[in-house]
Short mmCIF file of C-alpha atoms in Angstrom, two decimals:
data_model
loop_
_atom_site.label_atom_id
_atom_site.label_comp_id
_atom_site.label_asym_id
_atom_site.label_seq_id
_atom_site.Cartn_x
_atom_site.Cartn_y
_atom_site.Cartn_z
CA MET A 1 0.00 0.00 0.00
CA ASP A 2 1.42 3.40 -0.95
CA THR A 3 1.61 6.36 1.42
CA PHE A 4 -1.53 8.02 0.10
CA SER A 5 -3.95 5.07 -0.11
CA GLU A 6 -4.89 4.67 3.56
CA LYS A 7 -8.52 3.66 4.11
CA ILE A 8 -10.71 6.32 5.69
CA SER A 9 -14.29 5.88 6.89
CA PRO A 10 -16.96 7.67 4.83
CA GLY A 11 -17.81 10.02 7.69
CA LYS A 12 -14.20 11.03 8.27
CA ASN A 13 -13.74 11.38 4.50
CA LEU A 14 -16.56 13.92 4.36
CA LEU A 15 -15.45 15.86 7.43
CA VAL A 16 -11.77 16.11 6.53
CA GLY A 17 -12.61 16.74 2.87
CA PHE A 18 -14.84 19.62 3.93
CA GLN A 19 -11.98 21.07 5.97
CA HIS A 20 -9.87 21.09 2.81
CA VAL A 21 -12.67 22.93 1.00
CA LEU A 22 -12.85 25.51 3.78
CA ALA A 23 -9.07 25.96 3.70
CA MET A 24 -8.93 26.56 -0.05
CA CYS A 25 -12.13 28.52 -0.72
CA PRO A 26 -11.06 31.95 0.58
CA GLY A 27 -7.99 32.02 -1.67
CA THR A 28 -9.63 30.49 -4.70
CA ILE A 29 -12.72 32.75 -4.54
CA ALA A 30 -10.59 35.85 -4.03
CA VAL A 31 -9.03 35.73 -7.51
CA PRO A 32 -12.26 35.97 -9.57
CA LEU A 33 -13.61 38.57 -7.13
CA ILE A 34 -10.52 40.77 -7.53
CA LEU A 35 -10.53 40.25 -11.31
CA SER A 36 -14.22 41.15 -11.53
CA GLY A 37 -13.78 44.25 -9.38
CA ALA A 38 -10.81 45.46 -11.41
CA MET A 39 -12.78 45.02 -14.64
CA GLY A 40 -15.94 46.64 -13.28
CA LEU A 41 -18.14 43.60 -13.99
CA ASP A 42 -21.71 43.46 -12.73
CA ALA A 43 -22.90 41.28 -9.83
CA ARG A 44 -24.45 38.61 -12.08
CA THR A 45 -21.23 38.16 -14.08
CA THR A 46 -19.18 38.11 -10.89
CA ALA A 47 -21.40 35.40 -9.40
CA PHE A 48 -20.96 33.29 -12.52
CA LEU A 49 -17.15 33.70 -12.44
CA VAL A 50 -17.09 32.51 -8.82
CA SER A 51 -19.25 29.48 -9.65
CA ALA A 52 -17.08 28.65 -12.67
CA ASN A 53 -14.01 28.97 -10.50
CA LEU A 54 -15.28 26.52 -7.89
CA PHE A 55 -16.43 24.09 -10.57
CA THR A 56 -13.12 24.09 -12.48
CA SER A 57 -11.13 23.76 -9.25
CA GLY A 58 -13.02 20.51 -8.66
CA ILE A 59 -12.10 19.32 -12.17
CA ALA A 60 -8.43 20.19 -11.61
CA ILE A 61 -8.34 18.34 -8.27
CA LEU A 62 -9.88 15.17 -9.70
CA ILE A 63 -7.53 15.16 -12.70
CA GLN A 64 -4.54 15.51 -10.34
CA VAL A 65 -5.71 12.82 -7.91
CA PHE A 66 -6.94 10.20 -10.39
CA GLY A 67 -5.00 11.13 -13.55
CA LEU A 68 -6.14 11.04 -17.16
CA SER A 69 -3.58 8.40 -18.13
CA LYS A 70 -0.38 6.99 -16.70
CA TYR A 71 1.38 10.13 -17.99
CA ILE A 72 -0.98 12.83 -16.69
CA GLY A 73 -1.65 13.32 -12.98
CA SER A 74 0.60 12.78 -9.97
CA ARG A 75 -2.09 10.83 -8.05
CA TYR A 76 -0.97 12.73 -4.97
CA PRO A 77 -3.35 14.26 -2.38
CA ILE A 78 -2.96 17.78 -3.75
CA ILE A 79 -5.64 20.48 -3.85
CA LEU A 80 -5.71 22.95 -6.73
CA GLY A 81 -7.37 26.35 -6.72
CA SER A 82 -7.03 29.81 -8.27
CA SER A 83 -3.50 31.10 -8.80
CA PHE A 84 -2.59 34.67 -7.80
CA ALA A 85 0.60 34.55 -9.93
CA PRO A 86 -1.06 35.62 -13.22
CA LEU A 87 -3.65 37.96 -11.63
CA ALA A 88 -2.01 41.23 -12.74
CA PRO A 89 -1.73 40.22 -16.43
CA MET A 90 -5.27 38.80 -16.34
CA ILE A 91 -6.60 42.19 -15.24
CA MET A 92 -4.57 43.92 -17.95
CA ILE A 93 -5.70 41.53 -20.71
CA GLY A 94 -9.33 41.61 -19.55
CA ASN A 95 -9.47 45.39 -19.47
CA THR A 96 -7.66 45.78 -22.81
CA TYR A 97 -9.23 43.02 -24.91
CA GLY A 98 -12.18 41.62 -22.94
CA LEU A 99 -13.05 38.27 -21.38
CA PRO A 100 -13.03 36.14 -24.60
CA THR A 101 -9.39 37.13 -25.22
CA LEU A 102 -8.50 36.54 -21.56
CA PHE A 103 -9.92 33.03 -21.56
CA GLY A 104 -8.34 32.33 -24.95
CA ALA A 105 -4.93 33.28 -23.50
CA ILE A 106 -5.53 31.03 -20.48
CA MET A 107 -6.40 28.08 -22.73
CA VAL A 108 -3.43 28.46 -25.08
CA SER A 109 -0.94 29.11 -22.27
CA GLY A 110 -2.15 25.87 -20.67
CA VAL A 111 -1.32 24.04 -23.90
CA LEU A 112 2.12 25.70 -24.01
CA ILE A 113 2.85 24.75 -20.39
CA PHE A 114 1.89 21.17 -21.26
CA ILE A 115 4.39 21.18 -24.15
CA LEU A 116 7.03 22.69 -21.86
CA SER A 117 6.45 19.89 -19.33
CA PHE A 118 8.11 17.42 -21.74
CA PHE A 119 11.38 19.25 -21.00
CA LEU A 120 10.70 19.59 -17.28
CA ASP A 121 13.36 17.07 -16.29
CA LYS A 122 15.95 19.54 -17.57
CA ILE A 123 14.25 22.45 -15.81
CA LEU A 124 14.11 20.55 -12.51
CA MET A 125 17.91 20.39 -12.51
CA LEU A 126 17.79 24.10 -11.70
CA PHE A 127 15.96 23.36 -8.43
CA PRO A 128 18.29 21.62 -5.95
CA PRO A 129 17.32 21.77 -2.24
CA VAL A 130 19.01 25.16 -1.71
CA VAL A 131 16.72 26.71 -4.34
CA VAL A 132 13.55 24.84 -3.36
CA GLY A 133 14.04 25.43 0.37
CA THR A 134 14.58 29.16 -0.18
CA PHE A 135 11.51 29.36 -2.42
CA VAL A 136 9.22 27.43 -0.05
CA THR A 137 10.34 29.50 2.94
CA LEU A 138 9.38 32.71 1.16
CA ILE A 139 5.98 31.26 0.19
CA GLY A 140 5.13 30.98 3.89
CA VAL A 141 6.59 34.39 4.71
CA SER A 142 4.75 36.11 1.84
CA LEU A 143 1.41 34.51 2.75
CA ALA A 144 1.57 35.45 6.44
CA PRO A 145 0.62 39.15 5.95
CA THR A 146 -2.56 38.09 4.11
CA ALA A 147 -3.56 35.87 7.02
CA ILE A 148 -2.81 38.60 9.58
CA GLN A 149 -4.77 41.19 7.56
CA ASP A 150 -7.74 38.83 7.39
CA LEU A 151 -7.43 38.18 11.13
CA ALA A 152 -7.70 41.94 11.66
CA GLY A 153 -10.91 42.04 9.64
CA GLY A 154 -9.66 42.28 6.06
CA THR A 155 -7.98 45.21 4.32
CA GLY A 156 -10.46 48.03 3.73
CA SER A 157 -12.88 46.85 6.41
CA SER A 158 -14.40 49.55 8.61
CA THR A 159 -13.57 47.40 11.64
CA TYR A 160 -9.99 46.64 10.53
CA GLY A 161 -7.77 46.05 13.56
CA SER A 162 -10.62 46.26 16.07
CA VAL A 163 -10.26 44.49 19.41
CA GLN A 164 -13.29 42.39 18.43
CA ASN A 165 -11.55 41.04 15.31
CA LEU A 166 -8.23 40.45 17.04
CA LEU A 167 -9.81 38.54 19.92
CA LEU A 168 -11.85 36.37 17.55
CA GLY A 169 -8.98 35.71 15.13
CA PHE A 170 -6.35 34.88 17.74
CA GLY A 171 -8.96 32.90 19.67
CA VAL A 172 -9.54 30.68 16.62
CA LEU A 173 -5.78 30.27 16.12
CA ILE A 174 -5.22 29.26 19.76
CA PHE A 175 -8.23 26.91 19.68
CA ILE A 176 -6.90 25.10 16.59
CA ILE A 177 -3.44 24.74 18.13
CA LEU A 178 -4.88 23.37 21.40
CA VAL A 179 -7.12 20.85 19.62
CA GLU A 180 -4.12 19.79 17.51
CA LYS A 181 -2.08 19.33 20.71
CA PHE A 182 -4.60 17.64 23.00
CA GLY A 183 -7.30 16.29 20.67
CA LYS A 184 -7.54 12.58 19.91
CA GLY A 185 -8.61 10.73 16.76
CA ILE A 186 -11.33 12.39 14.71
CA TRP A 187 -11.37 15.49 16.96
CA ARG A 188 -7.73 16.20 16.20
CA ALA A 189 -8.36 15.67 12.50
CA MET A 190 -11.25 18.15 12.67
CA SER A 191 -9.28 20.93 14.42
CA LEU A 192 -9.52 23.39 11.53
CA LEU A 193 -13.21 22.67 10.88
CA LEU A 194 -14.05 23.00 14.57
CA GLY A 195 -12.12 26.27 14.76
CA ILE A 196 -13.93 27.76 11.76
CA ILE A 197 -17.41 26.59 12.83
CA GLY A 198 -16.88 27.64 16.45
CA GLY A 199 -15.40 30.97 15.40
CA THR A 200 -18.31 31.65 13.03
CA LEU A 201 -20.85 30.91 15.77
CA VAL A 202 -19.04 33.24 18.17
CA GLY A 203 -18.82 35.82 15.36
CA ALA A 204 -22.59 35.53 14.82
CA PHE A 205 -23.25 36.35 18.49
CA MET A 206 -20.92 39.34 18.07
CA GLY A 207 -22.92 40.57 15.06
CA MET A 208 -20.14 39.78 12.57
CA VAL A 209 -22.05 37.38 10.27
CA ASP A 210 -24.16 38.68 7.36
CA ILE A 211 -26.36 36.01 5.70
CA THR A 212 -27.44 38.29 2.83
CA PRO A 213 -25.17 36.50 0.28
CA ILE A 214 -26.96 33.21 1.07
CA GLN A 215 -30.38 34.75 0.59
CA GLU A 216 -29.43 36.40 -2.71
CA ALA A 217 -27.59 33.44 -4.29
CA SER A 218 -29.25 31.21 -6.90
CA ALA A 219 -30.26 27.70 -5.84
CA PHE A 220 -28.84 26.05 -8.98
CA ARG A 221 -26.74 27.22 -11.91
CA LEU A 222 -24.99 25.20 -14.59
CA VAL A 223 -21.43 26.17 -15.50
CA THR A 224 -21.34 26.17 -19.29
CA PRO A 225 -18.25 26.48 -21.52
CA PHE A 226 -17.67 29.64 -23.58
CA TYR A 227 -20.32 31.51 -21.59
CA PHE A 228 -18.91 34.85 -22.80
CA GLY A 229 -18.59 33.77 -26.44
CA ALA A 230 -15.98 32.01 -28.55
CA PRO A 231 -12.42 32.53 -27.25
CA GLN A 232 -10.26 35.11 -28.99
CA PHE A 233 -6.52 34.60 -29.48
CA GLU A 234 -4.09 37.53 -29.28
CA ALA A 235 -0.37 36.76 -29.48
CA GLY A 236 0.84 39.31 -26.93
CA SER A 237 -1.76 38.23 -24.37
CA ILE A 238 -0.84 34.58 -24.83
CA LEU A 239 2.87 35.36 -24.36
CA ILE A 240 2.49 37.33 -21.14
CA MET A 241 0.02 34.79 -19.72
CA THR A 242 2.49 31.98 -20.48
CA ILE A 243 5.34 33.82 -18.72
CA PHE A 244 3.31 34.19 -15.54
CA CYS A 245 2.04 30.62 -15.76
CA ILE A 246 5.69 29.49 -15.78
CA ILE A 247 6.02 31.32 -12.43
CA ASN A 248 2.94 29.40 -11.32
CA MET A 249 4.57 26.16 -12.48
CA ILE A 250 7.61 26.88 -10.28
CA GLN A 251 5.27 27.36 -7.33
CA CYS A 252 3.64 23.99 -8.07
CA ILE A 253 7.05 22.29 -8.08
CA GLY A 254 7.63 23.73 -4.60
CA VAL A 255 4.41 22.12 -3.32
CA PHE A 256 5.81 18.64 -3.95
CA SER A 257 8.76 19.49 -1.68
CA VAL A 258 6.41 20.68 1.09
CA LEU A 259 4.40 17.44 0.80
CA ASP A 260 7.61 15.37 0.93
CA GLU A 261 8.62 17.11 4.17
CA ILE A 262 5.21 16.50 5.74
CA ALA A 263 4.52 12.97 4.47
CA GLY A 264 8.08 11.65 4.60
CA THR A 265 8.03 10.79 0.89
CA HIS A 266 10.52 11.42 -1.87
CA THR A 267 8.83 12.55 -5.07
CA ASP A 268 10.79 11.67 -8.19
CA ASN A 269 10.95 13.95 -11.22
CA ALA A 270 8.67 11.69 -13.26
CA THR A 271 5.84 12.20 -10.74
CA LYS A 272 6.40 15.96 -10.66
CA ILE A 273 6.22 16.06 -14.46
CA LYS A 274 2.94 14.12 -14.41
CA GLY A 275 1.61 16.60 -11.87
CA ILE A 276 2.57 19.62 -13.98
CA LYS A 277 1.01 18.01 -17.06
CA ALA A 278 -2.23 17.54 -15.14
CA GLN A 279 -2.15 21.17 -14.01
CA ALA A 280 -1.58 22.31 -17.62
CA VAL A 281 -4.43 20.17 -18.97
CA SER A 282 -6.68 21.51 -16.21
CA GLN A 283 -5.76 25.06 -17.18
CA ALA A 284 -6.78 24.50 -20.80
CA ILE A 285 -10.12 23.11 -19.59
CA THR A 286 -10.43 25.97 -17.09
CA GLY A 287 -10.13 28.58 -19.84
CA ALA A 288 -12.89 26.87 -21.82
CA PHE A 289 -15.14 26.99 -18.73
CA ASN A 290 -14.57 30.72 -18.16
CA SER A 291 -12.20 30.45 -15.24
CA VAL A 292 -8.63 31.28 -14.24
CA PRO A 293 -5.41 29.21 -14.04
CA SER A 294 -5.12 26.90 -11.07
CA THR A 295 -2.20 26.22 -8.78
CA MET A 296 -1.37 23.62 -6.14
CA PHE A 297 -2.29 24.93 -2.69
CA ASN A 298 0.38 24.81 -0.01
CA GLU A 299 -2.18 25.55 2.70
CA ASN A 300 -3.96 22.27 2.02
CA VAL A 301 -0.69 20.36 2.18
CA SER A 302 -0.24 22.06 5.58
CA LEU A 303 -3.70 20.80 6.55
CA ILE A 304 -2.50 17.26 5.85
CA ASP A 305 0.14 17.84 8.52
CA LEU A 306 -2.50 19.23 10.87
CA THR A 307 -4.95 16.32 10.44
CA LYS A 308 -2.31 13.58 9.94
CA ILE A 309 -4.55 12.16 7.19
CA LYS A 310 -2.74 11.71 3.87
CA SER A 311 -5.35 9.73 1.95
CA ARG A 312 -5.97 10.77 -1.65
CA SER A 313 -9.62 9.73 -1.18
CA VAL A 314 -10.10 12.73 1.13
CA ILE A 315 -8.80 15.11 -1.55
CA ALA A 316 -11.00 13.42 -4.17
CA THR A 317 -13.97 13.99 -1.86
CA ALA A 318 -13.02 17.67 -1.63
CA GLY A 319 -12.84 17.79 -5.45
CA VAL A 320 -16.39 16.44 -5.76
CA MET A 321 -17.56 18.98 -3.17
CA MET A 322 -16.03 21.78 -5.25
CA LEU A 323 -17.91 20.58 -8.34
CA LEU A 324 -21.17 20.64 -6.38
CA LEU A 325 -20.44 24.06 -4.88
CA GLY A 326 -19.94 25.35 -8.43
CA ILE A 327 -23.46 24.38 -9.51
CA PHE A 328 -25.23 25.16 -6.20
CA PRO A 329 -24.31 28.83 -5.53
CA LYS A 330 -26.55 29.08 -2.47
CA VAL A 331 -24.50 26.37 -0.78
CA SER A 332 -21.17 27.92 -1.73
CA ALA A 333 -22.43 31.26 -0.39
CA VAL A 334 -22.45 29.72 3.10
CA ILE A 335 -18.65 29.66 3.03
CA THR A 336 -18.50 33.35 2.13
CA VAL A 337 -20.28 34.42 5.35
CA VAL A 338 -17.47 33.11 7.59
CA PRO A 339 -15.96 36.24 9.23
CA LYS A 340 -12.60 37.35 7.86
CA ALA A 341 -11.12 37.24 11.35
CA VAL A 342 -12.01 33.55 11.65
CA LEU A 343 -10.44 32.71 8.28
CA GLY A 344 -7.34 34.73 9.19
CA GLY A 345 -6.84 32.82 12.42
CA ALA A 346 -7.30 29.47 10.67
CA THR A 347 -5.02 30.21 7.71
CA LEU A 348 -2.30 31.66 9.96
CA ALA A 349 -1.90 28.19 11.46
CA LEU A 350 -1.59 26.68 7.98
CA PHE A 351 0.85 29.24 6.56
CA GLY A 352 3.16 28.69 9.52
CA VAL A 353 3.54 25.05 8.50
CA ILE A 354 4.65 26.13 5.01
CA THR A 355 7.40 28.34 6.43
CA SER A 356 8.50 25.51 8.73
CA SER A 357 8.66 23.12 5.76
CA GLY A 358 10.97 25.50 3.90
CA ILE A 359 13.20 25.86 6.95
CA SER A 360 13.20 22.07 7.34
CA ILE A 361 14.45 21.65 3.75
CA LEU A 362 17.18 24.24 4.34
CA SER A 363 18.17 22.67 7.68
CA LYS A 364 19.46 19.62 5.79
CA LEU A 365 22.04 21.78 4.02
CA ASN A 366 25.53 22.57 5.27
CA PHE A 367 25.50 26.37 5.18
CA PHE A 368 29.28 26.50 5.10
CA GLU A 369 29.53 24.54 1.84
CA ASN A 370 28.67 25.41 -1.75
CA ASN A 371 28.03 29.07 -0.89
CA ASN A 372 24.66 28.12 0.63
CA PHE A 373 24.92 30.93 3.21
CA THR A 374 25.14 33.56 0.48
CA ILE A 375 22.57 31.98 -1.85
CA VAL A 376 19.85 31.60 0.80
CA GLY A 377 20.41 34.93 2.55
CA THR A 378 20.65 37.06 -0.58
CA SER A 379 17.75 35.36 -2.35
CA ILE A 380 15.36 35.68 0.60
CA ALA A 381 16.34 39.33 1.00
CA ILE A 382 15.59 39.99 -2.68
CA GLY A 383 12.33 38.03 -2.56
CA VAL A 384 11.09 39.74 0.61
CA GLY A 385 12.10 43.12 -0.80
CA ALA A 386 10.25 42.53 -4.07
CA THR A 387 7.17 41.30 -2.17
CA PHE A 388 6.85 44.25 0.20
CA ALA A 389 8.40 47.05 -1.90
CA SER A 390 7.18 46.12 -5.38
CA ASP A 391 6.71 49.77 -6.35
CA ILE A 392 10.47 50.09 -6.98
CA PHE A 393 9.91 48.39 -10.33
CA ALA A 394 7.16 50.78 -11.46
CA GLY A 395 9.53 52.55 -13.89
CA LEU A 396 10.23 49.37 -15.88
CA PRO A 397 8.22 48.34 -18.97
CA SER A 398 4.83 47.03 -17.81
CA THR A 399 5.46 43.33 -18.47
CA LEU A 400 8.90 43.39 -16.84
CA SER A 401 7.53 45.41 -13.93
CA MET A 402 4.81 42.81 -13.26
CA ILE A 403 7.36 39.97 -13.36
CA CYS A 404 9.92 41.66 -11.09
CA SER A 405 7.20 42.70 -8.63
CA ASN A 406 6.45 39.03 -7.99
CA GLY A 407 8.49 38.08 -4.92
CA LEU A 408 8.27 34.35 -5.66
CA PHE A 409 9.69 34.87 -9.13
CA MET A 410 12.49 37.05 -7.77
CA VAL A 411 13.48 34.62 -5.01
CA SER A 412 13.56 31.65 -7.39
CA ALA A 413 15.41 33.59 -10.12
CA SER A 414 17.94 34.88 -7.60
CA ALA A 415 18.55 31.46 -6.01
CA ILE A 416 18.90 29.76 -9.41
CA LEU A 417 21.28 32.39 -10.81
CA LEU A 418 23.41 32.60 -7.67
CA ASN A 419 23.64 28.81 -7.48
CA LEU A 420 24.83 28.64 -11.10
CA LEU A 421 27.14 31.64 -10.74
CA LEU A 422 28.81 30.51 -7.51
CA ASN A 423 28.76 26.74 -8.02
CA GLY A 424 28.72 26.25 -11.78
CA SER A 425 27.60 22.89 -13.14
CA LYS A 426 28.09 21.16 -9.77
CA GLY A 427 25.19 23.25 -8.48
CA LEU A 428 22.88 21.25 -10.74
CA LYS A 429 23.95 17.89 -9.31
CA ARG A 430 23.55 18.31 -5.58
#
């Protein structure tokens, strides 16, 4: 029996699968909401984009977990949801050319990433542990401010930073940690779910829950392909989308390393390539169904560490739930009423695991050999700087500015280049 085929009871499958849905939904819903707001789309169109996003996330998860053939799909317990990496170019393309051109670029870039995956074994040589560990560490660091901002009530909220939000958010965080420490069996596995449900109930008594989105949502809505018309193909849009989807691909490669640290596995390059192929195929399908590129979610890998349940059947269950949420908007609206402070407290626990995984990878290195001290320190400094002071690149051409403003791109590019510069070809073999 492989590491990810443990048998789980139907009840536990549903409960833990639902926790994975709760962990991924805030991030995956945020992308279409931000895109819609930036493009000035109406409420009906926005609602459809969210439904399409949930539906296509379910498709991407099931393709990854079960595979389409022996060459496509890692068959690992990995959740996929909306990627933030290409958000800036998506807004630019959507505002300049419209949604049909945006979705056309997403489809074609998915095909191009799939073609690129046939050469991924060569690309993976650029990612020894010193590069991957540095990259994964910055993922956790860069996500932490989002969790803290949510814990405070969400950026732009009229109650941002209120004592009410801070007490609720940190209360949820402490509750999850205590259940993880002292809980037994199913209760320990349900720590995140219990924290979110309990926090929402407390938030309701504090007047922080608004059920209007549930009342206004449709009961049922099919997600149909090419809802906004036949896709349009514009060369420049396809090129820039592909560049940012390569950044997304690098992030996906990092997820396998996080899972290895948590599950005690060693993922070979062949499995990583199958996983990237599945992600690329999913992206092509996603574009056809009016949605955005997907990425592998580190926070759900962190949840595996929290629940100690590594079964792929749980992730498949979450995938089916996402499909159903996509066609039953009233049900998916329930998730949107969870107070931001509650989600912030819950995700803060998950993002901490990601940072720890990166540090764990780096801890296996000898920092006094192969210039590791310089590579790690300099790359993290550049990545953190680009993440929190991205405006320094505003004077560059727009495409280059968007790329350099991405801290994850900068940390990976820096680590790769420094490793090659300081270690030469031997840096590819360690």
